[in-house]
């Protein structure tokens, strides 16, 4: 009877610790979806930006850059790289607009720039949220007693979402 | 505005607009009546200024930042009961040691509480005496300071001197400072 009681207590404690780990993992997944939403939004905005620029700068059609959309099952490293490529494309068009006063004054273009700044703020927030959850999760699976469950369930440390150089500082785009 | 309390008083309502932002403030006192057998005690859970300022940054969910010592109804997320909130751990350990954050949406909490905003909140906390509370609620920023004081209450039996006027001026300056701070945070 006593042995059964001890086994039940150990089992209960095990379930509690395991559930905490699952909760942390779910938080990481939840925050990852936030990154996906922000990246998809940035893709749409950049597409619109390209269309606007194309309409205004006829000589620049050949320089249209290839935007890669977010795919399912992309790893976090691939998403980081995708975000960095979006930043390069965005900087390219913003720099180009400097040579076209009409474009800079275009209401649609100004609105798109504002939306992109807002979108970058959301990406920064989702990156920080994701990385904070990954940090908690990684610390958990490295510490006792969670490390036992992590080895039994083959749980591994998760990768961080790497910030772009621009995100490490502040958003630099200036909207007039 | 505040649920789950038995007594609620407010006075010295001031409203206006500064830097294009509408604000409204009042001195607020909130009390709980607690009964235990034949004993009834009235406990003051908050007393101090409460200011609500327009906040331009768009957000949909409820987020609250409060000093750990801030008194409330003991529910996660504080006074605005009925909200399903999570405790949010931000990346700044200094901030986490001083404040506790609850939000309906973690990502939105990170969106509102950027590193510069956290820095400003910590600076504000250092400059003010009392326990600080900030609530991002329905497009507005609520700032409350639990300092057990009721401002704009000069004594009836003493002449209004420079010292009393300075105290009132300091209260007005504090409102201005908060509105300017919110303008920077937006």
CSV table of C-alpha atoms in Angstrom, one decimal:
chain,number,residue,atom,x,y,z
A,1,UNK,CA,0.0,0.0,0.0
A,2,UNK,CA,2.8,2.4,1.0
A,3,UNK,CA,4.7,1.5,-2.2
A,4,UNK,CA,1.6,2.2,-4.3
A,5,UNK,CA,1.2,5.5,-2.6
A,6,UNK,CA,4.8,6.5,-3.3
A,7,UNK,CA,4.4,5.4,-6.9
A,8,UNK,CA,1.2,7.5,-7.3
A,9,UNK,CA,2.9,10.6,-5.7
A,10,UNK,CA,5.9,10.2,-8.1
A,11,UNK,CA,3.5,9.7,-11.0
A,12,UNK,CA,1.5,12.9,-10.1
A,13,UNK,CA,4.7,15.0,-9.7
A,14,UNK,CA,5.9,13.6,-13.0
A,15,UNK,CA,2.6,14.6,-14.7
A,16,UNK,CA,2.8,18.2,-13.2
A,17,UNK,CA,6.4,18.7,-14.4
A,18,UNK,CA,5.6,17.2,-17.8
A,19,UNK,CA,2.6,19.5,-18.2
A,20,UNK,CA,4.8,22.5,-17.4
A,21,UNK,CA,7.2,21.5,-20.2
A,22,UNK,CA,4.3,21.0,-22.6
A,23,UNK,CA,2.9,24.5,-21.6
A,24,UNK,CA,6.3,26.1,-22.4
A,25,UNK,CA,6.6,24.3,-25.7
A,26,UNK,CA,3.1,25.4,-26.6
A,27,UNK,CA,4.0,29.0,-25.8
A,28,UNK,CA,7.0,28.7,-28.2
A,29,UNK,CA,4.7,27.4,-30.9
A,30,UNK,CA,2.2,30.1,-30.3
A,31,UNK,CA,4.8,32.9,-30.5
A,32,UNK,CA,6.2,31.3,-33.7
A,33,UNK,CA,2.8,31.7,-35.3
A,34,UNK,CA,3.1,35.5,-34.4
A,35,UNK,CA,6.3,35.6,-36.5
A,36,UNK,CA,4.6,33.9,-39.4
A,37,UNK,CA,1.7,36.4,-39.4
A,38,UNK,CA,4.1,39.3,-39.3
A,39,UNK,CA,6.3,37.9,-42.1
A,40,UNK,CA,3.2,37.2,-44.3
A,41,UNK,CA,2.1,40.8,-43.7
A,42,UNK,CA,5.5,42.1,-44.6
A,43,UNK,CA,5.5,40.1,-47.8
A,44,UNK,CA,2.1,41.5,-48.8
A,45,UNK,CA,3.2,45.1,-48.1
A,46,UNK,CA,6.4,44.6,-50.1
A,47,UNK,CA,4.5,43.2,-53.0
A,48,UNK,CA,2.3,46.3,-52.9
A,49,UNK,CA,5.4,48.5,-52.6
A,50,UNK,CA,6.9,46.9,-55.7
A,51,UNK,CA,3.6,47.4,-57.6
A,52,UNK,CA,3.5,51.1,-56.6
A,53,UNK,CA,7.1,51.6,-57.6
A,54,UNK,CA,6.6,49.8,-60.9
A,55,UNK,CA,3.8,52.1,-61.7
A,56,UNK,CA,5.8,55.2,-61.0
A,57,UNK,CA,9.3,54.4,-62.2
A,58,UNK,CA,8.9,52.8,-65.7
A,59,UNK,CA,12.6,52.4,-66.2
A,60,UNK,CA,13.0,50.3,-63.1
A,61,UNK,CA,10.8,47.4,-64.2
A,62,UNK,CA,13.7,45.2,-64.9
A,63,UNK,CA,15.1,45.7,-61.4
A,64,UNK,CA,12.0,44.2,-59.7
A,65,UNK,CA,13.3,41.9,-57.1
A,66,UNK,CA,12.1,38.4,-56.4
A,67,UNK,CA,10.1,38.2,-53.2
A,68,UNK,CA,10.0,34.8,-51.7
A,69,UNK,CA,6.8,34.0,-49.8
A,70,UNK,CA,6.7,32.2,-46.4
A,71,UNK,CA,6.4,28.4,-46.9
A,72,UNK,CA,5.0,25.8,-44.6
A,73,UNK,CA,7.5,23.9,-42.5
A,74,UNK,CA,10.2,26.6,-42.9
A,75,UNK,CA,12.8,26.3,-40.1
A,76,UNK,CA,13.3,29.3,-37.8
A,77,UNK,CA,16.8,29.8,-39.4
A,78,UNK,CA,15.0,30.0,-42.8
A,79,UNK,CA,12.5,32.5,-41.4
A,80,UNK,CA,15.3,34.6,-40.1
A,81,UNK,CA,17.0,34.6,-43.5
A,82,UNK,CA,13.6,35.4,-45.2
A,83,UNK,CA,13.2,38.4,-42.9
A,84,UNK,CA,16.6,39.6,-43.7
A,85,UNK,CA,16.0,39.3,-47.4
A,86,UNK,CA,12.7,41.3,-47.0
A,87,UNK,CA,14.7,44.0,-45.2
A,88,UNK,CA,17.2,44.3,-48.1
A,89,UNK,CA,14.4,44.5,-50.7
A,90,UNK,CA,12.6,47.1,-48.6
A,91,UNK,CA,15.8,49.2,-48.2
A,92,UNK,CA,16.4,48.9,-52.0
A,93,UNK,CA,13.0,50.4,-52.9
A,94,UNK,CA,13.1,53.1,-50.2
A,95,UNK,CA,16.6,54.1,-51.5
A,96,UNK,CA,15.3,54.1,-55.0
A,97,UNK,CA,12.4,56.4,-54.2
A,98,UNK,CA,15.0,59.1,-53.3
A,99,UNK,CA,15.6,59.6,-57.0
A,100,UNK,CA,11.9,60.0,-57.8
A,101,UNK,CA,10.3,63.1,-56.2
A,102,UNK,CA,6.9,62.1,-57.6
A,103,UNK,CA,7.1,58.7,-56.0
A,104,UNK,CA,8.1,60.1,-52.7
A,105,UNK,CA,5.1,62.4,-52.7
A,106,UNK,CA,2.8,59.6,-53.8
A,107,UNK,CA,0.1,59.1,-51.2
A,108,UNK,CA,0.0,55.4,-51.7
A,109,UNK,CA,3.8,55.1,-51.3
A,110,UNK,CA,3.7,57.2,-48.1
A,111,UNK,CA,1.0,55.0,-46.7
A,112,UNK,CA,3.0,51.9,-47.6
A,113,UNK,CA,6.1,53.2,-45.9
A,114,UNK,CA,4.1,53.9,-42.7
A,115,UNK,CA,2.5,50.4,-42.9
A,116,UNK,CA,6.0,48.9,-43.3
A,117,UNK,CA,7.3,50.7,-40.3
A,118,UNK,CA,4.3,49.4,-38.3
A,119,UNK,CA,4.9,45.9,-39.6
A,120,UNK,CA,8.6,46.1,-38.6
A,121,UNK,CA,7.5,47.0,-35.1
A,122,UNK,CA,5.3,44.0,-35.0
A,123,UNK,CA,8.1,41.7,-36.3
A,124,UNK,CA,10.4,43.0,-33.6
A,125,UNK,CA,7.7,42.4,-31.0
A,126,UNK,CA,7.0,38.8,-32.3
A,127,UNK,CA,10.8,38.1,-32.4
A,128,UNK,CA,11.3,39.3,-28.8
A,129,UNK,CA,8.2,37.3,-27.7
A,130,UNK,CA,9.4,34.2,-29.4
A,131,UNK,CA,13.0,34.5,-28.1
A,132,UNK,CA,11.7,35.1,-24.6
A,133,UNK,CA,9.6,31.9,-24.8
A,134,UNK,CA,12.5,30.0,-26.3
A,135,UNK,CA,14.8,31.2,-23.5
A,136,UNK,CA,12.4,30.0,-20.8
A,137,UNK,CA,11.9,26.7,-22.6
A,138,UNK,CA,15.7,26.1,-23.1
A,139,UNK,CA,16.4,26.9,-19.5
A,140,UNK,CA,13.6,24.5,-18.4
A,141,UNK,CA,14.8,21.5,-20.4
A,142,UNK,CA,18.4,22.1,-19.1
A,143,UNK,CA,17.4,22.1,-15.4
A,144,UNK,CA,16.5,19.4,-13.0
A,145,UNK,CA,14.0,17.7,-13.0
A,146,UNK,CA,12.8,18.7,-16.5
A,147,UNK,CA,16.1,17.5,-18.0
A,148,UNK,CA,14.9,14.0,-17.2
A,149,UNK,CA,11.7,14.4,-19.2
A,150,UNK,CA,13.6,16.2,-22.0
A,151,UNK,CA,15.9,13.2,-22.4
A,152,UNK,CA,13.1,10.7,-22.2
A,153,UNK,CA,11.0,12.6,-24.7
A,154,UNK,CA,14.0,13.6,-26.8
A,155,UNK,CA,13.3,17.3,-26.5
A,156,UNK,CA,16.0,19.5,-27.8
A,157,UNK,CA,16.9,23.2,-27.4
A,158,UNK,CA,15.1,25.5,-29.8
A,159,UNK,CA,16.9,28.0,-32.0
A,160,UNK,CA,16.4,31.7,-31.5
A,161,UNK,CA,15.0,34.0,-34.2
A,162,UNK,CA,18.0,36.1,-35.2
A,163,UNK,CA,17.4,39.9,-35.4
A,164,UNK,CA,18.4,41.7,-38.5
A,165,UNK,CA,21.0,44.5,-38.1
A,166,UNK,CA,18.2,47.0,-38.5
A,167,UNK,CA,16.1,45.4,-35.8
A,168,UNK,CA,19.0,45.3,-33.5
A,169,UNK,CA,19.1,49.1,-33.6
A,170,UNK,CA,15.8,50.9,-34.3
A,171,UNK,CA,13.6,51.2,-37.3
A,172,UNK,CA,15.4,53.7,-39.5
A,173,UNK,CA,12.9,54.5,-42.2
A,174,UNK,CA,11.8,58.0,-41.9
A,175,UNK,CA,8.3,58.9,-42.9
A,176,UNK,CA,7.7,62.5,-43.7
B,1,UNK,CA,-13.7,51.3,-14.1
B,2,UNK,CA,-12.7,49.1,-11.1
B,3,UNK,CA,-14.5,45.9,-10.2
B,4,UNK,CA,-14.6,43.8,-7.1
B,5,UNK,CA,-14.4,46.6,-4.5
B,6,UNK,CA,-17.0,47.8,-2.0
B,7,UNK,CA,-16.3,51.5,-1.7
B,8,UNK,CA,-15.0,53.9,-4.2
B,9,UNK,CA,-14.5,57.7,-3.9
B,10,UNK,CA,-13.0,60.2,-6.2
B,11,UNK,CA,-12.6,64.0,-6.2
B,12,UNK,CA,-10.6,66.8,-7.9
B,13,UNK,CA,-11.5,65.7,-11.4
B,14,UNK,CA,-9.3,67.5,-13.9
B,15,UNK,CA,-9.6,67.0,-17.7
B,16,UNK,CA,-8.0,68.7,-20.6
B,17,UNK,CA,-5.8,68.4,-23.7
B,18,UNK,CA,-2.1,68.7,-24.0
B,19,UNK,CA,0.1,68.0,-27.0
B,20,UNK,CA,-3.1,66.9,-28.8
B,21,UNK,CA,-3.8,64.3,-26.2
B,22,UNK,CA,-6.9,64.2,-24.1
B,23,UNK,CA,-6.4,63.3,-20.4
B,24,UNK,CA,-8.6,63.0,-17.4
B,25,UNK,CA,-7.3,62.6,-13.8
B,26,UNK,CA,-8.8,62.3,-10.4
B,27,UNK,CA,-7.8,61.5,-6.9
B,28,UNK,CA,-9.2,58.1,-6.2
B,29,UNK,CA,-9.7,56.0,-3.0
B,30,UNK,CA,-10.8,52.4,-3.2
B,31,UNK,CA,-11.7,50.3,-0.2
B,32,UNK,CA,-12.7,46.8,0.6
B,33,UNK,CA,-15.0,45.9,3.4
B,34,UNK,CA,-13.9,42.6,4.9
B,35,UNK,CA,-16.1,40.7,7.3
B,36,UNK,CA,-14.8,37.9,9.6
B,37,UNK,CA,-17.4,36.7,12.1
B,38,UNK,CA,-18.6,39.7,14.0
B,39,UNK,CA,-15.6,41.8,13.0
B,40,UNK,CA,-15.8,44.1,10.0
B,41,UNK,CA,-12.7,45.9,8.8
B,42,UNK,CA,-12.4,48.5,6.0
B,43,UNK,CA,-9.1,48.1,4.1
B,44,UNK,CA,-7.9,50.8,1.7
B,45,UNK,CA,-6.5,49.1,-1.3
B,46,UNK,CA,-5.7,52.2,-3.3
B,47,UNK,CA,-5.4,55.9,-2.6
B,48,UNK,CA,-3.8,58.3,-5.0
B,49,UNK,CA,-4.0,60.0,-8.4
B,50,UNK,CA,-5.4,58.1,-11.4
B,51,UNK,CA,-4.8,59.5,-14.8
B,52,UNK,CA,-6.1,58.3,-18.2
B,53,UNK,CA,-4.4,59.5,-21.3
B,54,UNK,CA,-5.0,59.0,-25.0
B,55,UNK,CA,-2.6,56.5,-26.5
B,56,UNK,CA,-2.0,56.6,-30.3
B,57,UNK,CA,-0.3,53.3,-30.7
B,58,UNK,CA,-3.0,50.8,-31.7
B,59,UNK,CA,-3.6,47.8,-29.5
B,60,UNK,CA,-6.6,45.4,-29.0
B,61,UNK,CA,-5.9,43.6,-25.8
B,62,UNK,CA,-5.6,44.4,-22.2
B,63,UNK,CA,-2.1,44.7,-20.8
B,64,UNK,CA,-1.2,45.8,-17.3
B,65,UNK,CA,2.2,46.7,-15.7
B,66,UNK,CA,2.4,47.2,-12.0
B,67,UNK,CA,5.0,47.4,-9.3
B,68,UNK,CA,5.2,44.2,-7.4
B,69,UNK,CA,4.2,45.9,-4.2
B,70,UNK,CA,1.0,47.4,-5.8
B,71,UNK,CA,-2.1,46.4,-4.0
B,72,UNK,CA,-5.1,45.1,-5.8
B,73,UNK,CA,-7.8,42.5,-5.5
B,74,UNK,CA,-5.3,39.7,-5.6
B,75,UNK,CA,-6.4,38.4,-8.9
B,76,UNK,CA,-3.9,37.9,-11.8
B,77,UNK,CA,-4.0,41.0,-13.8
B,78,UNK,CA,-5.4,43.0,-11.0
B,79,UNK,CA,-8.5,45.0,-10.8
B,80,UNK,CA,-10.0,44.4,-14.2
B,81,UNK,CA,-11.3,41.0,-13.3
B,82,UNK,CA,-12.8,38.6,-15.8
B,83,UNK,CA,-9.9,38.9,-18.1
B,84,UNK,CA,-8.0,35.8,-19.1
B,85,UNK,CA,-4.4,37.0,-18.7
B,86,UNK,CA,-1.0,35.4,-18.7
B,87,UNK,CA,2.0,36.6,-16.7
B,88,UNK,CA,4.5,38.0,-19.2
B,89,UNK,CA,8.3,37.7,-18.6
B,90,UNK,CA,10.1,40.4,-20.5
B,91,UNK,CA,13.8,40.2,-21.5
B,92,UNK,CA,14.9,43.0,-19.1
B,93,UNK,CA,15.7,41.4,-15.8
B,94,UNK,CA,15.9,44.7,-14.0
B,95,UNK,CA,12.3,45.5,-15.2
B,96,UNK,CA,11.1,42.0,-14.2
B,97,UNK,CA,12.5,42.4,-10.7
B,98,UNK,CA,10.6,45.6,-10.2
B,99,UNK,CA,7.4,45.1,-12.2
B,100,UNK,CA,5.0,42.4,-13.0
B,101,UNK,CA,3.2,42.3,-16.4
B,102,UNK,CA,-0.1,40.6,-17.2
B,103,UNK,CA,-1.6,40.6,-20.7
B,104,UNK,CA,-4.3,39.0,-22.7
B,105,UNK,CA,-1.8,38.8,-25.6
B,106,UNK,CA,1.9,38.2,-25.0
B,107,UNK,CA,3.0,39.5,-28.4
B,108,UNK,CA,1.0,42.7,-28.0
B,109,UNK,CA,2.7,43.2,-24.5
B,110,UNK,CA,6.1,43.0,-26.2
B,111,UNK,CA,4.8,45.4,-28.9
B,112,UNK,CA,3.8,48.0,-26.3
B,113,UNK,CA,6.7,47.4,-23.9
B,114,UNK,CA,9.7,48.0,-26.1
B,115,UNK,CA,13.1,48.4,-24.4
B,116,UNK,CA,13.0,52.2,-24.6
B,117,UNK,CA,9.4,52.1,-23.1
B,118,UNK,CA,10.6,49.8,-20.3
B,119,UNK,CA,13.5,52.2,-19.6
B,120,UNK,CA,11.1,55.2,-19.4
B,121,UNK,CA,8.8,53.3,-17.0
B,122,UNK,CA,11.7,52.5,-14.7
B,123,UNK,CA,12.9,56.1,-14.8
B,124,UNK,CA,9.3,57.2,-13.9
B,125,UNK,CA,9.2,54.7,-11.1
B,126,UNK,CA,12.5,56.1,-9.7
B,127,UNK,CA,11.2,59.7,-9.8
B,128,UNK,CA,7.9,59.0,-8.1
B,129,UNK,CA,7.1,58.0,-4.5
B,130,UNK,CA,4.5,55.3,-4.3
B,131,UNK,CA,3.5,52.2,-6.1
B,132,UNK,CA,3.0,52.6,-9.9
B,133,UNK,CA,0.4,51.0,-12.1
B,134,UNK,CA,0.1,51.3,-15.9
B,135,UNK,CA,-2.8,49.8,-17.8
B,136,UNK,CA,-3.1,49.7,-21.6
B,137,UNK,CA,-6.9,49.5,-21.8
B,138,UNK,CA,-9.2,50.1,-24.8
B,139,UNK,CA,-6.8,52.5,-26.6
B,140,UNK,CA,-5.9,54.5,-23.5
B,141,UNK,CA,-3.1,54.4,-21.0
B,142,UNK,CA,-4.1,54.4,-17.4
B,143,UNK,CA,-1.4,55.5,-14.9
B,144,UNK,CA,-2.2,55.2,-11.2
B,145,UNK,CA,0.0,56.0,-8.3
B,146,UNK,CA,-0.8,54.4,-4.9
B,147,UNK,CA,0.8,57.0,-2.6
B,148,UNK,CA,-1.8,57.3,0.1
B,149,UNK,CA,-2.3,60.9,-0.7
B,150,UNK,CA,-5.1,63.2,-1.7
B,151,UNK,CA,-3.9,66.1,-3.7
B,152,UNK,CA,-5.4,69.6,-3.9
B,153,UNK,CA,-6.6,69.5,-0.2
B,154,UNK,CA,-5.2,72.6,1.6
B,155,UNK,CA,-6.0,73.0,5.2
B,156,UNK,CA,-9.1,75.1,6.1
B,157,UNK,CA,-7.4,76.4,9.2
B,158,UNK,CA,-4.1,77.6,7.6
B,159,UNK,CA,-3.6,80.4,5.2
B,160,UNK,CA,-2.9,79.5,1.6
B,161,UNK,CA,0.8,80.2,1.4
B,162,UNK,CA,3.5,79.6,-1.2
B,163,UNK,CA,4.2,76.1,0.1
B,164,UNK,CA,0.6,75.0,-0.4
B,165,UNK,CA,0.6,76.6,-3.9
B,166,UNK,CA,3.8,74.8,-4.7
B,167,UNK,CA,2.3,71.5,-3.8
B,168,UNK,CA,-0.6,72.1,-6.1
B,169,UNK,CA,1.7,73.2,-8.9
B,170,UNK,CA,3.7,70.0,-8.4
B,171,UNK,CA,0.6,68.0,-9.0
B,172,UNK,CA,-0.1,69.9,-12.2
B,173,UNK,CA,3.5,69.5,-13.3
B,174,UNK,CA,3.2,65.7,-12.7
B,175,UNK,CA,0.2,65.6,-15.1
B,176,UNK,CA,2.2,67.5,-17.7
B,177,UNK,CA,5.2,65.2,-17.2
B,178,UNK,CA,3.0,62.1,-17.7
B,179,UNK,CA,1.3,63.4,-20.9
B,180,UNK,CA,4.7,64.3,-22.3
B,181,UNK,CA,6.0,60.9,-21.4
B,182,UNK,CA,3.1,59.2,-23.1
B,183,UNK,CA,3.7,61.4,-26.2
B,184,UNK,CA,7.3,60.1,-26.3
B,185,UNK,CA,6.1,56.5,-25.8
B,186,UNK,CA,3.7,56.6,-28.7
